Amino acid sequence: MNIFYQALYFFQKRGFEVCRRIAERMGIRARVVRTSFIYLAFVTLGFGFALYLFVAFWLKIKDLVHTKRTSVFDL
């Protein structure tokens, strides 16, 4: 069981953080979002997983494009 928790910690620490960011935006707990993605993946035979990867890709692109600059001279 210890190996399971180590793997879980690894994926939570170095994952895409899609569920956490969605949960923060919606104002709910990340656990609810994670279980929703899991149920969606089982019910729709993989559509939930594809949706998760699409959102992860979208958030990564958004983070790369959207940079916060404090002034015009901060190039």
GROMACS .gro file of N, CA and C in nm:
model
  225
    1MET      N    1   0.081  -0.118   0.000
    1MET     CA    2   0.000   0.000   0.000
    1MET      C    3   0.087   0.126   0.000
    2ASN      N    4   0.208   0.117   0.052
    2ASN     CA    5   0.297   0.231   0.056
    2ASN      C    6   0.338   0.273  -0.086
    3ILE      N    7   0.356   0.178  -0.176
    3ILE     CA    8   0.391   0.208  -0.314
    3ILE      C    9   0.279   0.286  -0.382
    4PHE      N   10   0.155   0.252  -0.349
    4PHE     CA   11   0.040   0.322  -0.404
    4PHE      C   12   0.042   0.470  -0.364
    5TYR      N   13   0.070   0.498  -0.238
    5TYR     CA   14   0.072   0.636  -0.192
    5TYR      C   15   0.191   0.713  -0.249
    6GLN      N   16   0.303   0.645  -0.270
    6GLN     CA   17   0.418   0.711  -0.333
    6GLN      C   18   0.386   0.748  -0.477
    7ALA      N   19   0.320   0.659  -0.549
    7ALA     CA   20   0.280   0.688  -0.687
    7ALA      C   21   0.177   0.800  -0.691
    8LEU      N   22   0.082   0.797  -0.599
    8LEU     CA   23  -0.019   0.901  -0.591
    8LEU      C   24   0.045   1.037  -0.563
    9TYR      N   25   0.139   1.041  -0.471
    9TYR     CA   26   0.209   1.165  -0.438
    9TYR      C   27   0.288   1.215  -0.558
   10PHE      N   28   0.353   1.125  -0.632
   10PHE     CA   29   0.430   1.163  -0.750
   10PHE      C   30   0.341   1.229  -0.854
   11PHE      N   31   0.225   1.168  -0.882
   11PHE     CA   32   0.137   1.224  -0.985
   11PHE      C   33   0.070   1.353  -0.939
   12GLN      N   34   0.042   1.364  -0.813
   12GLN     CA   35  -0.017   1.489  -0.764
   12GLN      C   36   0.085   1.602  -0.766
   13LYS      N   37   0.209   1.573  -0.737
   13LYS     CA   38   0.312   1.676  -0.731
   13LYS      C   39   0.359   1.719  -0.869
   14ARG      N   40   0.371   1.625  -0.962
   14ARG     CA   41   0.428   1.655  -1.093
   14ARG      C   42   0.329   1.640  -1.207
   15GLY      N   43   0.203   1.635  -1.177
   15GLY     CA   44   0.100   1.621  -1.279
   15GLY      C   45   0.070   1.753  -1.348
   16PHE      N   46  -0.034   1.753  -1.426
   16PHE     CA   47  -0.071   1.872  -1.500
   16PHE      C   48  -0.145   1.973  -1.414
   17GLU      N   49  -0.191   1.933  -1.299
   17GLU     CA   50  -0.267   2.018  -1.207
   17GLU      C   51  -0.395   2.070  -1.269
   18VAL      N   52  -0.451   1.995  -1.360
   18VAL     CA   53  -0.574   2.037  -1.426
   18VAL      C   54  -0.689   2.041  -1.327
   19CYS      N   55  -0.702   1.937  -1.250
   19CYS     CA   56  -0.815   1.929  -1.156
   19CYS      C   57  -0.807   2.038  -1.051
   20ARG      N   58  -0.690   2.066  -1.002
   20ARG     CA   59  -0.676   2.170  -0.900
   20ARG      C   60  -0.711   2.307  -0.955
   21ARG      N   61  -0.666   2.335  -1.076
   21ARG     CA   62  -0.694   2.466  -1.134
   21ARG      C   63  -0.841   2.483  -1.169
   22ILE      N   64  -0.905   2.377  -1.216
   22ILE     CA   65  -1.048   2.383  -1.243
   22ILE      C   66  -1.125   2.402  -1.113
   23ALA      N   67  -1.083   2.329  -1.009
   23ALA     CA   68  -1.151   2.339  -0.880
   23ALA      C   69  -1.137   2.478  -0.820
   24GLU      N   70  -1.019   2.538  -0.833
   24GLU     CA   71  -1.001   2.674  -0.782
   24GLU      C   72  -1.091   2.773  -0.854
   25ARG      N   73  -1.103   2.757  -0.984
   25ARG     CA   74  -1.187   2.849  -1.061
   25ARG      C   75  -1.335   2.832  -1.026
   26MET      N   76  -1.377   2.708  -1.003
   26MET     CA   77  -1.519   2.681  -0.973
   26MET      C   78  -1.551   2.698  -0.825
   27GLY      N   79  -1.449   2.701  -0.740
   27GLY     CA   80  -1.471   2.718  -0.597
   27GLY      C   81  -1.512   2.590  -0.526
   28ILE      N   82  -1.470   2.475  -0.577
   28ILE     CA   83  -1.501   2.347  -0.514
   28ILE      C   84  -1.370   2.275  -0.484
   29ARG      N   85  -1.381   2.159  -0.420
   29ARG     CA   86  -1.261   2.083  -0.386
   29ARG      C   87  -1.209   2.006  -0.508
   30ALA      N   88  -1.080   1.989  -0.513
   30ALA     CA   89  -1.017   1.920  -0.627
   30ALA      C   90  -1.056   1.772  -0.630
   31ARG      N   91  -1.085   1.717  -0.516
   31ARG     CA   92  -1.123   1.575  -0.511
   31ARG      C   93  -1.253   1.550  -0.587
   32VAL      N   94  -1.346   1.643  -0.581
   32VAL     CA   95  -1.473   1.630  -0.653
   32VAL      C   96  -1.447   1.633  -0.804
   33VAL      N   97  -1.359   1.720  -0.846
   33VAL     CA   98  -1.328   1.729  -0.990
   33VAL      C   99  -1.257   1.603  -1.037
   34ARG      N  100  -1.165   1.551  -0.958
   34ARG     CA  101  -1.094   1.428  -0.995
   34ARG      C  102  -1.189   1.310  -1.009
   35THR      N  103  -1.277   1.293  -0.912
   35THR     CA  104  -1.370   1.181  -0.921
   35THR      C  105  -1.468   1.199  -1.037
   36SER      N  106  -1.503   1.322  -1.069
   36SER     CA  107  -1.590   1.346  -1.184
   36SER      C  108  -1.520   1.304  -1.313
   37PHE      N  109  -1.391   1.337  -1.327
   37PHE     CA  110  -1.317   1.294  -1.445
   37PHE      C  111  -1.307   1.142  -1.452
   38ILE      N  112  -1.288   1.078  -1.339
   38ILE     CA  113  -1.278   0.932  -1.337
   38ILE      C  114  -1.410   0.869  -1.379
   39TYR      N  115  -1.521   0.915  -1.322
   39TYR     CA  116  -1.652   0.861  -1.359
   39TYR      C  117  -1.683   0.889  -1.506
   40LEU      N  118  -1.650   1.007  -1.553
   40LEU     CA  119  -1.674   1.042  -1.692
   40LEU      C  120  -1.594   0.952  -1.785
   41ALA      N  121  -1.471   0.919  -1.746
   41ALA     CA  122  -1.388   0.832  -1.829
   41ALA      C  123  -1.446   0.691  -1.835
   42PHE      N  124  -1.499   0.640  -1.725
   42PHE     CA  125  -1.557   0.506  -1.727
   42PHE      C  126  -1.689   0.502  -1.801
   43VAL      N  127  -1.772   0.601  -1.783
   43VAL     CA  128  -1.905   0.602  -1.845
   43VAL      C  129  -1.895   0.620  -1.995
   44THR      N  130  -1.810   0.709  -2.040
   44THR     CA  131  -1.803   0.740  -2.183
   44THR      C  132  -1.691   0.667  -2.255
   45LEU      N  133  -1.630   0.571  -2.190
   45LEU     CA  134  -1.526   0.487  -2.250
   45LEU      C  135  -1.408   0.567  -2.304
   46GLY      N  136  -1.357   0.657  -2.224
   46GLY     CA  137  -1.235   0.728  -2.259
   46GLY      C  138  -1.254   0.875  -2.295
   47PHE      N  139  -1.376   0.921  -2.311
   47PHE     CA  140  -1.396   1.062  -2.346
   47PHE      C  141  -1.350   1.153  -2.234
   48GLY      N  142  -1.370   1.112  -2.110
   48GLY     CA  143  -1.327   1.194  -1.996
   48GLY      C  144  -1.176   1.210  -1.992
   49PHE      N  145  -1.104   1.102  -2.024
   49PHE     CA  146  -0.959   1.109  -2.028
   49PHE      C  147  -0.912   1.200  -2.141
   50ALA      N  148  -0.979   1.190  -2.256
   50ALA     CA  149  -0.945   1.278  -2.368
   50ALA      C  150  -0.974   1.423  -2.333
   51LEU      N  151  -1.083   1.447  -2.263
   51LEU     CA  152  -1.117   1.582  -2.218
   51LEU      C  153  -1.012   1.634  -2.120
   52TYR      N  154  -0.967   1.549  -2.030
   52TYR     CA  155  -0.863   1.586  -1.934
   52TYR      C  156  -0.734   1.627  -2.006
   53LEU      N  157  -0.692   1.548  -2.105
   53LEU     CA  158  -0.570   1.580  -2.179
   53LEU      C  159  -0.586   1.710  -2.259
   54PHE      N  160  -0.705   1.732  -2.314
   54PHE     CA  161  -0.730   1.856  -2.388
   54PHE      C  162  -0.721   1.977  -2.296
   55VAL      N  163  -0.779   1.967  -2.178
   55VAL     CA  164  -0.774   2.078  -2.082
   55VAL      C  165  -0.631   2.100  -2.034
   56ALA      N  166  -0.556   1.993  -2.012
   56ALA     CA  167  -0.416   2.006  -1.971
   56ALA      C  168  -0.335   2.077  -2.080
   57PHE      N  169  -0.358   2.040  -2.204
   57PHE     CA  170  -0.290   2.105  -2.315
   57PHE      C  171  -0.329   2.252  -2.323
   58TRP      N  172  -0.457   2.282  -2.308
   58TRP     CA  173  -0.505   2.419  -2.315
   58TRP      C  174  -0.445   2.506  -2.203
   59LEU      N  175  -0.441   2.453  -2.082
   59LEU     CA  176  -0.383   2.528  -1.971
   59LEU      C  177  -0.234   2.552  -1.991
   60LYS      N  178  -0.164   2.453  -2.047
   60LYS     CA  179  -0.020   2.469  -2.072
   60LYS      C  180   0.004   2.578  -2.176
   61ILE      N  181  -0.075   2.579  -2.283
   61ILE     CA  182  -0.061   2.682  -2.385
   61ILE      C  183  -0.096   2.819  -2.327
   62LYS      N  184  -0.200   2.825  -2.244
   62LYS     CA  185  -0.241   2.952  -2.182
   62LYS      C  186  -0.129   3.005  -2.093
   63ASP      N  187  -0.064   2.916  -2.019
   63ASP     CA  188   0.045   2.959  -1.933
   63ASP      C  189   0.165   3.008  -2.013
   64LEU      N  190   0.190   2.947  -2.127
   64LEU     CA  191   0.303   2.989  -2.210
   64LEU      C  192   0.276   3.123  -2.278
   65VAL      N  193   0.153   3.146  -2.320
   65VAL     CA  194   0.120   3.268  -2.393
   65VAL      C  195   0.097   3.384  -2.299
   66HIS      N  196   0.027   3.359  -2.192
   66HIS     CA  197  -0.010   3.465  -2.099
   66HIS      C  198   0.101   3.487  -1.997
   67THR      N  199   0.177   3.593  -2.016
   67THR     CA  200   0.282   3.627  -1.921
   67THR      C  201   0.246   3.758  -1.854
   68LYS      N  202   0.274   3.767  -1.728
   68LYS     CA  203   0.243   3.887  -1.653
   68LYS      C  204   0.364   3.979  -1.653
   69ARG      N  205   0.347   4.095  -1.711
   69ARG     CA  206   0.454   4.193  -1.715
   69ARG      C  207   0.411   4.311  -1.630
   70THR      N  208   0.504   4.363  -1.553
   70THR     CA  209   0.470   4.474  -1.465
   70THR      C  210   0.476   4.608  -1.535
   71SER      N  211   0.562   4.621  -1.636
   71SER     CA  212   0.572   4.749  -1.705
   71SER      C  213   0.612   4.725  -1.850
   72VAL      N  214   0.615   4.833  -1.926
   72VAL     CA  215   0.654   4.825  -2.067
   72VAL      C  216   0.802   4.794  -2.080
   73PHE      N  217   0.882   4.836  -1.985
   73PHE     CA  218   1.026   4.819  -1.991
   73PHE      C  219   1.071   4.681  -1.941
   74ASP      N  220   0.976   4.592  -1.913
   74ASP     CA  221   1.006   4.460  -1.860
   74ASP      C  222   1.014   4.357  -1.972
   75LEU      N  223   1.081   4.388  -2.079
   75LEU     CA  224   1.091   4.298  -2.193
   75LEU      C  225   1.203   4.206  -2.180
   0.00000   0.00000   0.00000
